[in-house]
XYZ file of C-alpha atoms in Angstrom:
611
model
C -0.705 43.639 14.265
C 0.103 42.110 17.448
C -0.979 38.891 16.739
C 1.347 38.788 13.618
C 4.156 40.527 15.654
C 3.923 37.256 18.263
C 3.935 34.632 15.349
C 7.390 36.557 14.250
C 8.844 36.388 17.357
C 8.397 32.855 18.175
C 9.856 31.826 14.386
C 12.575 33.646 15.057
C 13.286 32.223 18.525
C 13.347 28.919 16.864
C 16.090 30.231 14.507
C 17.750 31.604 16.842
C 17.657 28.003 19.155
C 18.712 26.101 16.020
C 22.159 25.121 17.487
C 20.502 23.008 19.872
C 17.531 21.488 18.453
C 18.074 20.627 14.901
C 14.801 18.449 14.502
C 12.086 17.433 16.814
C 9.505 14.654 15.734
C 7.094 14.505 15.019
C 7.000 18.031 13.643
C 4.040 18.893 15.094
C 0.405 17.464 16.167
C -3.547 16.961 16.686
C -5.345 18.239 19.169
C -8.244 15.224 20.532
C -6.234 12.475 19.677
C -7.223 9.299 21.510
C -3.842 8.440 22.585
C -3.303 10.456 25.661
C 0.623 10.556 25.086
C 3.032 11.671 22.444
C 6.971 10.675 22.336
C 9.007 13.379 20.665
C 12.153 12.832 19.877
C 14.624 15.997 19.713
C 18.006 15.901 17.900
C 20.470 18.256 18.059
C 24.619 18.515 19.165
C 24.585 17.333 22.392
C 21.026 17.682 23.611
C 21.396 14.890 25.934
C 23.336 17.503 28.177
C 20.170 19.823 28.477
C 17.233 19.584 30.581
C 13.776 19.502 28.271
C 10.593 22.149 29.813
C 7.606 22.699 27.861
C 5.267 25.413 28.845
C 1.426 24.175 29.601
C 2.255 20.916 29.055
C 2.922 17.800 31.320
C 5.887 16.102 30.603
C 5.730 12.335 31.954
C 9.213 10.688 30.900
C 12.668 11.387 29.476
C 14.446 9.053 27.835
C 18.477 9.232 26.649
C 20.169 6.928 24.677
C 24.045 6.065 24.268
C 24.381 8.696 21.592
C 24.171 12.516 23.261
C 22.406 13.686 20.328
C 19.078 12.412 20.888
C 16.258 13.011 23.431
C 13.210 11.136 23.731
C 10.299 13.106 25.655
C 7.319 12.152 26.636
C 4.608 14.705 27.055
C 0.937 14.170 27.925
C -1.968 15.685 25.360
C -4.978 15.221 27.861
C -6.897 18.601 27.393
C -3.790 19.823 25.583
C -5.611 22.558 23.040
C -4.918 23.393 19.485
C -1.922 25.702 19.778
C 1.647 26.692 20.287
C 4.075 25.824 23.132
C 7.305 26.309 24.078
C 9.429 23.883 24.004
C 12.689 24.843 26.210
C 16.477 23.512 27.005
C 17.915 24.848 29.843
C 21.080 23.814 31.648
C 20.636 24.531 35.195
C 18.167 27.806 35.161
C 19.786 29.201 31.857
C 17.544 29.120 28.983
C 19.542 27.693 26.280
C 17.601 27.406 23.554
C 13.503 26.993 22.662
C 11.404 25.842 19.873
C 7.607 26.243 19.067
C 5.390 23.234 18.963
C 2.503 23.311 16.969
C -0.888 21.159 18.384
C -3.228 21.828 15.133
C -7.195 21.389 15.364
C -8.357 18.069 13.835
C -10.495 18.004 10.736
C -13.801 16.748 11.673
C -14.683 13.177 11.396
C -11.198 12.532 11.256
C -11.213 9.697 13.418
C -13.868 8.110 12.065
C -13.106 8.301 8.350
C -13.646 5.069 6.315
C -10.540 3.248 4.491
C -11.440 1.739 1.248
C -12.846 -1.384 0.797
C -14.708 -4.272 -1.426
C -16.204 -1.619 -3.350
C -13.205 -0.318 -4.332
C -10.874 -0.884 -7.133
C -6.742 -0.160 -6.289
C -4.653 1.669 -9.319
C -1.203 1.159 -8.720
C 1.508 3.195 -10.276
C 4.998 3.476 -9.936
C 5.046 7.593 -9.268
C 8.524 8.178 -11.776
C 7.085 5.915 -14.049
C 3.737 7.140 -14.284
C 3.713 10.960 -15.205
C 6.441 14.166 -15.319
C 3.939 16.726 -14.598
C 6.615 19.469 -13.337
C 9.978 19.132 -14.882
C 11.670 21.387 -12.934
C 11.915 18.793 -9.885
C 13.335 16.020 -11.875
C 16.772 16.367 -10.214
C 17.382 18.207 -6.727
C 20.836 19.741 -5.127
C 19.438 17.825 -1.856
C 19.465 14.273 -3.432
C 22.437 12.224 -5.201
C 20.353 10.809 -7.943
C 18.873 13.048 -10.643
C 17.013 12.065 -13.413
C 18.277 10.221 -16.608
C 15.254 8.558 -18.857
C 18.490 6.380 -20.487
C 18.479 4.079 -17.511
C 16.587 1.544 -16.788
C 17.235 1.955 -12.836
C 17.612 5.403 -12.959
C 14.945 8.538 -12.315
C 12.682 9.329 -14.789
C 11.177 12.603 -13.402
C 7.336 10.939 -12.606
C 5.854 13.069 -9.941
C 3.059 13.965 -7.766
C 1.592 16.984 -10.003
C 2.035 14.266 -12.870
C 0.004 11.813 -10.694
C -2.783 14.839 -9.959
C -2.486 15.881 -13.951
C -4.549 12.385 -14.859
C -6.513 11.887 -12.081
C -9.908 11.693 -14.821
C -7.846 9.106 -16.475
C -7.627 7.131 -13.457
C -11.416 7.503 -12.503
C -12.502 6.997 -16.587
C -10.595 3.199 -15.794
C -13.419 2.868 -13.062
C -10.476 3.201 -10.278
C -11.592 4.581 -7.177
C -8.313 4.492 -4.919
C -4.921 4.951 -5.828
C -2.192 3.219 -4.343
C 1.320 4.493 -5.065
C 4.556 3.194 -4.219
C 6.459 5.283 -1.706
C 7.197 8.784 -1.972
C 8.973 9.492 0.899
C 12.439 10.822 0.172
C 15.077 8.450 -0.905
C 18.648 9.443 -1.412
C 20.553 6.115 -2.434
C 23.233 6.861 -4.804
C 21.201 5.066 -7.364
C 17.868 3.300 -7.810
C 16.415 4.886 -5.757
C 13.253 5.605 -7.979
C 11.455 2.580 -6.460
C 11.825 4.586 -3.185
C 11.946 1.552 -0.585
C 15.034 2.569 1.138
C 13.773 5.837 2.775
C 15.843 8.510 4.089
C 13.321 11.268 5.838
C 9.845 9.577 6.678
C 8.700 12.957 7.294
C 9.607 14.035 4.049
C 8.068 13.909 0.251
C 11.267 13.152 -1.687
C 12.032 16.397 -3.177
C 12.247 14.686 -7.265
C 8.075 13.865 -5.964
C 7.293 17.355 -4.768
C 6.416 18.410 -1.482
C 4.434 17.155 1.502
C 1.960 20.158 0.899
C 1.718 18.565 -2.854
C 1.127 14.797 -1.349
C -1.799 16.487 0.714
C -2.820 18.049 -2.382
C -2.856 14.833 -3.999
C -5.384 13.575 -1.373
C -7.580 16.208 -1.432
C -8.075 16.106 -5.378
C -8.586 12.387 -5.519
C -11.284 13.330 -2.278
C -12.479 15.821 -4.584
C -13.709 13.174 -6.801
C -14.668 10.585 -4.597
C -11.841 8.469 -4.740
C -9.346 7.624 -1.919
C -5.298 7.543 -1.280
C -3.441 4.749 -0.071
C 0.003 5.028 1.363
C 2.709 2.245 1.049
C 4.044 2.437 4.322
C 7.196 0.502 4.811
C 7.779 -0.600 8.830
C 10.660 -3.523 8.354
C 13.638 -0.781 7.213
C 14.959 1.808 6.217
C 17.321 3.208 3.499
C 21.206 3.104 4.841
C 21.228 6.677 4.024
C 18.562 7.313 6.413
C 19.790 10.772 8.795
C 19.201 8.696 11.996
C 20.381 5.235 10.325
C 23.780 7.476 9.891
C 24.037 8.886 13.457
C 21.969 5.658 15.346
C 20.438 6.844 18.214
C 21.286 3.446 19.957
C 23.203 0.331 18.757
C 19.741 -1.630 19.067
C 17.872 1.213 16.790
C 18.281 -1.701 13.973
C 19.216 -5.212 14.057
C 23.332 -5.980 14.046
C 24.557 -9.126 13.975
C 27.180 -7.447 14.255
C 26.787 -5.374 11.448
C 24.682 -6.350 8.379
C 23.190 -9.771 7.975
C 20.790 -10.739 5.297
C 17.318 -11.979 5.647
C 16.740 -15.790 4.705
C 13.459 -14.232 3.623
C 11.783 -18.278 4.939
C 9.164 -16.197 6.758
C 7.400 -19.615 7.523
C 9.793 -19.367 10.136
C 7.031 -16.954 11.951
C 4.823 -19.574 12.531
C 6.499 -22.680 11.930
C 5.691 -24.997 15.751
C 9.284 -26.675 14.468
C 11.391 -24.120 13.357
C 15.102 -22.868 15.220
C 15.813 -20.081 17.068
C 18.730 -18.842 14.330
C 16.728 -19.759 11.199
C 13.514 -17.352 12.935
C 16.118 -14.528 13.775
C 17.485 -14.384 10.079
C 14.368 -14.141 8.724
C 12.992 -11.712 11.146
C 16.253 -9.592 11.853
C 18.055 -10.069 9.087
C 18.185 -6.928 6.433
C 16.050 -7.010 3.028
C 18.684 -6.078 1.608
C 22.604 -4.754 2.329
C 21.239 -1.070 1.375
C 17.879 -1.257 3.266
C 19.344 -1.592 7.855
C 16.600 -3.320 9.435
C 14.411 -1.785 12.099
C 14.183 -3.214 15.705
C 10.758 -2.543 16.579
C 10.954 -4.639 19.435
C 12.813 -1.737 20.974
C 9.953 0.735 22.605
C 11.075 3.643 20.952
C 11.250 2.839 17.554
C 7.745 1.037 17.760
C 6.618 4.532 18.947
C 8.337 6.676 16.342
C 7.110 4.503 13.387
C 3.817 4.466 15.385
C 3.925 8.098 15.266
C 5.026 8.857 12.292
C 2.245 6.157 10.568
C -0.881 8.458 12.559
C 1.161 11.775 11.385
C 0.234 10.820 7.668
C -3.041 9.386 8.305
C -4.165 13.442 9.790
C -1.712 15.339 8.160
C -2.267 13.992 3.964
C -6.440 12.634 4.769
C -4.869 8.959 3.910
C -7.463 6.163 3.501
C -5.224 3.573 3.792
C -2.065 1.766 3.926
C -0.742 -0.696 2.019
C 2.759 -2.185 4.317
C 5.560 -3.055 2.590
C 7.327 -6.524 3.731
C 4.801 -7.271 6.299
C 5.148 -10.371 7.697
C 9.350 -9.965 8.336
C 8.632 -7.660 10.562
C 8.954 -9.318 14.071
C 5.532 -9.879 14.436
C 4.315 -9.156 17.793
C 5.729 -5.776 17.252
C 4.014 -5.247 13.806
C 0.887 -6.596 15.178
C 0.888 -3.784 18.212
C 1.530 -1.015 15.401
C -1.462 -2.142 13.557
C -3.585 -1.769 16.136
C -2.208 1.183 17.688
C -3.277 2.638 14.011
C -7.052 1.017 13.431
C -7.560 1.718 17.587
C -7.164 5.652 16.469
C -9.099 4.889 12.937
C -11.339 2.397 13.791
C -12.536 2.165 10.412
C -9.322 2.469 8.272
C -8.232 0.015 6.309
C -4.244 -1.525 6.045
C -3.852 -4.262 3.648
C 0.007 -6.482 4.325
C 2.311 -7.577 1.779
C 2.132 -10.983 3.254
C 3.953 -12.595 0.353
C 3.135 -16.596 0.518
C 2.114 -18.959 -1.526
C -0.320 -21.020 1.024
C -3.403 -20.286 1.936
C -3.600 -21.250 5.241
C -0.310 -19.068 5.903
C -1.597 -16.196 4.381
C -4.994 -16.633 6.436
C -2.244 -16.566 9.538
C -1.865 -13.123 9.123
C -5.615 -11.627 8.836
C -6.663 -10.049 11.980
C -8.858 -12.393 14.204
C -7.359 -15.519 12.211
C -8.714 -18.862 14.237
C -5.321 -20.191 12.453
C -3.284 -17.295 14.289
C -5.009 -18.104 17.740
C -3.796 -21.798 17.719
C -0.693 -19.667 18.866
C -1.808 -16.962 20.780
C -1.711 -14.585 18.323
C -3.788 -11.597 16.416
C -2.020 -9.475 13.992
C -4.865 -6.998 14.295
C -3.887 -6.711 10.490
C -7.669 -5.587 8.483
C -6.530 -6.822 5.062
C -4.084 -9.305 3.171
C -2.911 -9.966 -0.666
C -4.266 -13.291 -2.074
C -1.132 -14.287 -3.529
C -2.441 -17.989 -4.293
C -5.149 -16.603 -6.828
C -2.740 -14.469 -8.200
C -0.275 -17.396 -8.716
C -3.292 -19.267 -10.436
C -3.632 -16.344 -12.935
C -0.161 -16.556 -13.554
C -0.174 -19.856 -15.233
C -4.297 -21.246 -15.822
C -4.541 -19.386 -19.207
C -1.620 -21.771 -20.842
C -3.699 -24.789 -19.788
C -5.678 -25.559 -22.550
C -6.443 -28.776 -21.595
C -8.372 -29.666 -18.558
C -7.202 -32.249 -15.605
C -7.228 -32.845 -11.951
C -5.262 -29.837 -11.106
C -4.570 -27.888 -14.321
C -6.903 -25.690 -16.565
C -9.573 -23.217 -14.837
C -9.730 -25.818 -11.778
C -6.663 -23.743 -10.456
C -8.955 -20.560 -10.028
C -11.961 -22.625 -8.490
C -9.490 -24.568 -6.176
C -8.760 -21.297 -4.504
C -11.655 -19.952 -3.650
C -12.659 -23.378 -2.351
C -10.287 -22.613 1.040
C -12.343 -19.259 1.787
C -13.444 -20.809 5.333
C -9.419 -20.424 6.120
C -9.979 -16.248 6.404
C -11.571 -14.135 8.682
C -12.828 -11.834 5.946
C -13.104 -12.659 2.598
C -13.584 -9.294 1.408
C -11.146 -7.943 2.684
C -8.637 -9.805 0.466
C -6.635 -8.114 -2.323
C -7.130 -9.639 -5.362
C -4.520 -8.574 -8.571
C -2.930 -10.562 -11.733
C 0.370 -8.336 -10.814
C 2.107 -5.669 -9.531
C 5.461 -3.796 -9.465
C 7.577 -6.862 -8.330
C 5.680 -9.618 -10.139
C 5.949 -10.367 -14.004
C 3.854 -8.444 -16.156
C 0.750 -10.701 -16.609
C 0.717 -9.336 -20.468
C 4.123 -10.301 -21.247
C 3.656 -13.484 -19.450
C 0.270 -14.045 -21.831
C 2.059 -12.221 -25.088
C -0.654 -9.553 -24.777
C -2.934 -11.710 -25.988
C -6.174 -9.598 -25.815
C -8.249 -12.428 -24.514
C -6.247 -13.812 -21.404
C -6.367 -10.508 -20.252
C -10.038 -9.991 -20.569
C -10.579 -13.232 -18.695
C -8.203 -12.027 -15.854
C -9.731 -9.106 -15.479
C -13.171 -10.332 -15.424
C -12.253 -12.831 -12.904
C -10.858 -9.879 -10.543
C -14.036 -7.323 -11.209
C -16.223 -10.082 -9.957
C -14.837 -12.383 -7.311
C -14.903 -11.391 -3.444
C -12.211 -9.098 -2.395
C -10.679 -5.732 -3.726
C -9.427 -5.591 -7.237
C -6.193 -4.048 -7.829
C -4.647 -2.913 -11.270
C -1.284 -2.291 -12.408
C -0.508 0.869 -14.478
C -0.225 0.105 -17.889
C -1.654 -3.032 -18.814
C -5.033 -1.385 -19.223
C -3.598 -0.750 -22.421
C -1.556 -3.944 -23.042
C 2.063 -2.562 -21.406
C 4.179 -5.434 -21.098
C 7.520 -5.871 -20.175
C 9.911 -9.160 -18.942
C 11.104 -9.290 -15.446
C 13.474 -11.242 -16.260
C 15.531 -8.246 -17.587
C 15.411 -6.112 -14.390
C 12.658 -4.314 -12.551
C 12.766 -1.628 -14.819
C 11.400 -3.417 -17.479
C 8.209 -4.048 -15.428
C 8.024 -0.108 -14.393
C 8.187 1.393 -17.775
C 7.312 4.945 -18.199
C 3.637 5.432 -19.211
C 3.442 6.575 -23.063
C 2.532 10.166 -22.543
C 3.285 10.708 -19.658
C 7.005 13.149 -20.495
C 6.227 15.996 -22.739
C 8.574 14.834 -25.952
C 6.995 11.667 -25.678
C 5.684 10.494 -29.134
C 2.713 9.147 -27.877
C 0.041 9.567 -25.699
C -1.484 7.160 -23.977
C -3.843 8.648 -21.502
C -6.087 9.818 -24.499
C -8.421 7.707 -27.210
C -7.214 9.442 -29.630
C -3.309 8.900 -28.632
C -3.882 5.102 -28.203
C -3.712 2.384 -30.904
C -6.641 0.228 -31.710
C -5.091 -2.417 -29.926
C -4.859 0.040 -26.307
C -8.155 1.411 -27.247
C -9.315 -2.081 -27.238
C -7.680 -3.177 -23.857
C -8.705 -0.172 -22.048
C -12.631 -0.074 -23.240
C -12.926 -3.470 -22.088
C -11.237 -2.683 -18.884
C -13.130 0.587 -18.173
C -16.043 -0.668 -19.352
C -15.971 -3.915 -16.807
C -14.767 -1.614 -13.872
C -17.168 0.737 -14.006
C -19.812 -1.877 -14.139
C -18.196 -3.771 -10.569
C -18.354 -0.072 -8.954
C -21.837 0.792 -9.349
C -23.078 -3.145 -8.356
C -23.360 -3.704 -4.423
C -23.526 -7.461 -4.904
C -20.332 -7.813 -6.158
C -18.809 -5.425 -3.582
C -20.668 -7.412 -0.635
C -22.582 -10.674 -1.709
C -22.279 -14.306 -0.972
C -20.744 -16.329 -3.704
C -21.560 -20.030 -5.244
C -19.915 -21.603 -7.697
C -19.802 -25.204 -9.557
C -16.845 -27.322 -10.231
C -15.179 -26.816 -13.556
C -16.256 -29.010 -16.306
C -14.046 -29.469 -19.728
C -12.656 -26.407 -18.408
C -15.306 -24.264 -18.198
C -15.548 -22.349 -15.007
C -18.914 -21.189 -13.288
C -19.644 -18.873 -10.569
C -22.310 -16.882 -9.041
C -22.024 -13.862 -7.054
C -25.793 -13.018 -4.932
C -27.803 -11.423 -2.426
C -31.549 -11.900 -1.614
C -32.431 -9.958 -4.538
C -29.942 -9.971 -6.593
C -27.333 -12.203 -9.052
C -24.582 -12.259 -11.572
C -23.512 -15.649 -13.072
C -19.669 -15.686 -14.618
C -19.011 -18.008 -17.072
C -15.332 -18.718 -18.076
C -14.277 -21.014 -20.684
C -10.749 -21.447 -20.672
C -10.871 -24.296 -23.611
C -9.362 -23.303 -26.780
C -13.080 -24.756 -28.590
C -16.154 -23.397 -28.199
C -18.693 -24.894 -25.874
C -22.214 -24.996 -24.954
C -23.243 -25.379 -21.228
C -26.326 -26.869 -19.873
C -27.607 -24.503 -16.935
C -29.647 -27.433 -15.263
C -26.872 -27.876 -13.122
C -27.257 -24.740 -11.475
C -30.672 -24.643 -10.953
C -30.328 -23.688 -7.132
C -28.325 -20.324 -8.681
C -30.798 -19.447 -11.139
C -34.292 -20.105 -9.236
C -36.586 -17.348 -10.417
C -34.559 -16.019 -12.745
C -35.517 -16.584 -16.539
C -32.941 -14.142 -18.613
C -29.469 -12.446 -18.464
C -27.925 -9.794 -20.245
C -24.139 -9.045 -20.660
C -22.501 -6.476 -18.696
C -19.982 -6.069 -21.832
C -21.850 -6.428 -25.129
C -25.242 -5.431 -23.513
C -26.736 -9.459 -25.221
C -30.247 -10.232 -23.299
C -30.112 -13.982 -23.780
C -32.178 -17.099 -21.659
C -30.788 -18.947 -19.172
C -31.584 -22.703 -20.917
C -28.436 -23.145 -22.744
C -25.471 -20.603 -22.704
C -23.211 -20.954 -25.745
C -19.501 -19.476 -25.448
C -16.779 -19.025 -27.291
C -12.696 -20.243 -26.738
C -11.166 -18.188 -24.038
C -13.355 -15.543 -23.058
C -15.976 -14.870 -20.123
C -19.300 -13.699 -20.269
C -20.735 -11.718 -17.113
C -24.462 -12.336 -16.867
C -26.868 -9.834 -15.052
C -29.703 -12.156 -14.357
C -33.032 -11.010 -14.336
């Protein structure tokens, strides 16, 4: 009875001190962190006038800004112990008010847990698009927006519990890690559904759920052996952000004065020729006149977003990060927040939007880059998207006919500039995603260009990532807003007419994309060398496309024709890929057939097993 009697006492005395300290942040911490420091940041009326105490533990530096509202304390966690301490203002020797800090024990392994990887395959989803699993938080006193299906850029009510409602339907697909678009609360006046312009990083947006339901969302999908990727945005924030509407300094963001827009040239990062003002628009300028952009240059917001990154690593069991707008970040700031994250998780994982359509400049960006050293620089950045294959995919399945740099050659011609990256499986490979056109409406959901996509992705180097949907031919045109690409999933609302995320709900025509496409991923996760072996392949011939992926024991041979006639291919040529092996069966119709002469049909693949 004591012991309870205590806990009561010290929630109250926060309550009671709530005049003073509105917020402090992070909200609370880890015990045996690496990082022997921790800035908290304490907002309140006036708490700049107040001198900060904390009971058993060391505080090393106090920082003020220009606006009286903010404190910035740091304390050291050497030896601190799981816990709570008092945190006290006092003006003078009066007490004037106190809060309890919580230092919580840290699960075990935690520091060395293991982000995904190359034997992975990413599901993305657009969470109020994908599934309304609890009605009741479609709209929320606390946020402008509530939900209205009608609109195209409106809320739709998807939401964590619907996320956790279909995780089998996620694993049946042969997914093993689900990356989500942001749920952190958003509270633009309107579309905010895409949730980029954030308002509370500490906060599930209440339309989502709660942060107890995000960590529930981890540890189901750890439940089943699968793994949670957050899509962590570092560049801005939302203009209705609580500190982005009471700055804590004039330099918090990037003013010029004022709002400025990004030229979005982020060449301008690298380029040996480029100005001072064209770099400084692209770097400092906003994404957008909605979305302020972040200064991380300045210490303390490198350390808050620092912070608050390693907060949801420990606090939801993350496995990852995907970041949002990586390379306009000013990048020897973004480069010291990646490490700060993989020095505490040595083996996580953090994949960058680096959104560029040259190899070399993507290769920039991938930690330990030879290209990046020519300048001195390391982004300490694990992972990046290959954005060149997936402009290849975007267009190679219209060429019919075959020529120096059209037809299948596309696809080969991009995995012939490999040497350019540090690690090749650490790329993340995709066909699209929620800002790119649907690949199905760009193909007509034609069955077949889809299968050949896919296949490519389920057996090149690199981690595959899916887009909800068009495992069951979704489509939708860009071209007529974002909404169209981030439809609701068909069964997804209760009065929906259909449901999608059954056999017996889907048409023949879904049934038929989503066997093939749970059929080939669930294949790719149970074969080590496709998740880790070398690769060989042959230049493209009447466009016909040839590739082997292999280890010492081991080999699949891909075969693409991309020809609209069928064709017959002599194997002589790759008699250096198939020495000692006589026969190969495929992964998808289960054929045994010998390795003399391979005939295939117009526009499909065939994934050999060779034996």
């Amino acid at each position: 009875m004591k012991q309870i009697f205590l806990i009561l006492f010290c929630c109250n005395a926060i309550h009671l001190g709530a005049q003073h300290i509105e917020r402090v942040e992070p909200p609370f911490w880890w015990s045996e962190m690496k990082s022997e420091s921790l800035q908290l940041m304490l907002y309140g009326k006036d708490i700049a006038r107040y001198t900060p105490e904390m009971d058993g533990i060391t505080i090393s530096n106090i920082r003020k800004t220009e606006n009286a509202n903010y404190l910035f304390m740091t304390i050291s966690t050497t030896d601190v112990a799981e816990g709570t301490y008092v945190l006290r203002l006092k003006k003078g020797k009066r007490e004037v008010s106190r809060y309890t800090y919580e230092f919580r024990k840290r699960n075990e392994g935690s520091a060395l847990r293991k982000g995904f990887d190359s034997s992975d395959v990413m599901y993305l989803i657009m969470p109020d698009r994908f599934a309304n699993g609890n009605p009741d938080n479609d709209s929320s006193p606390e946020t402008a927006e509530q939900a209205d299906r009608t609109k195209q850029g409106g809320r739709h009510g998807g939401d964590i519990q619907g996320i956790i409602d279909h995780l089998d339907y996620i694993q049946e697909l042969g997914a093993t890690t689900l990356w989500s678009t942001p749920l952190l609360e958003d509270n633009d006046p309107e579309y905010s559904y895409h949730t980029y312009a954030q308002s509370d990083v500490y906060r599930i947006d209440p339309r989502y759920g709660t942060n107890e339901d995000y960590k529930r969302l981890g540890d189901e999908l750890h439940k089943k052996d699968m793994k949670l990727v957050m899509d962590y945005v570092t560049n801005h924030w939302g203009a209705e952000h609580w500190m982005i509407r009471d700055l804590p300094s004039y330099d918090w963001i990037h003013q010029f004065p004022g709002y400025a827009n990004s030229n979005y040239r982020m060449e301008t990062q690298y380029d040996p020729n480029t100005s001072d003002i064209d770099r400084k628009y692209c770097v400092d300028g906003w994404f957008t006149s909605t979305m302020p952009d972040l200064n991380q240059s300045n210490p303390l917001v490198l350390n808050y977003l620092i912070q608050n990154a390693i907060w949801w690593i420990e606090y939801a069991g993350l496995d990852g990060f995907r970041v949002d707008t990586y390379s306009y970040n000013d990048k020897e700031s973004i480069a010291a927040w990646t490490k700060a994250i993989t020095d505490e998780y040595p083996y996580f994982n953090v994949v960058g939007e680096v959104w560029l359509h040259d190899q070399a400049q993507i290769a920039y960006w991938q930690k330990d880059s030879r290209i990046g050293a020519i300048q001195d620089f390391n982004s300490h950045l694990p992972a990046v998207m290959d954005f060149t294959l997936h402009d290849a995919l975007s267009t190679v399945f219209h060429e019919d006919e075959a020529s120096w740099d059209k037809g299948i050659v596309k696809v080969y011609g991009n995995f012939v500039n490999d040497f350019l990256y540090p690690d090749i499986n650490n790329l993340l490979v995709f066909a699209e995603n929620h800002d790119t056109q649907r690949f199905n409406h760009m193909y007509g959901g034609d069955p077949a260009k889809y299968k050949m996509a896919m296949a490519i992705l389920a057996t090149v180097r690199g981690i595959p990532q899916l887009y909800y949907g068009s495992e069951i031919g979704m489509a939708g045109n860009k071209d007529e807003g974002d909404g169209a690409i981030r439809q609701d999933f068909p069964g997804g609302w209760p009065d929906d007419k259909q449901n999608a995320f059954t056999a017996s709900g889907r048409t023949e025509r879904q049934n038929e994309f989503f066997a093939y496409t749970s059929k080939l991923f669930q294949w790719r996760r149970q074969t080590p060398v496709i998740h880790s072996g070398k690769t060989k392949h042959y230049l493209p011939q009447d466009n016909v496309y040839v590739y082997f992926r292999y280890n010492d024991t081991n080999a699949v041979m891909v075969v693409i024709n991309n020809s609209t006639e069928n064709r017959t291919v002599e194997t002589g040529r790759f008699r250096e890929s198939l020495n000692g092996f006589e026969k190969g069966t495929d992964i998808i119709t289960g054929k045994e057939m010998s390795l003399g002469e391979i005939s295939i049909a117009s526009k499909t693949v065939m994934i050999l097993e060779l034996k």
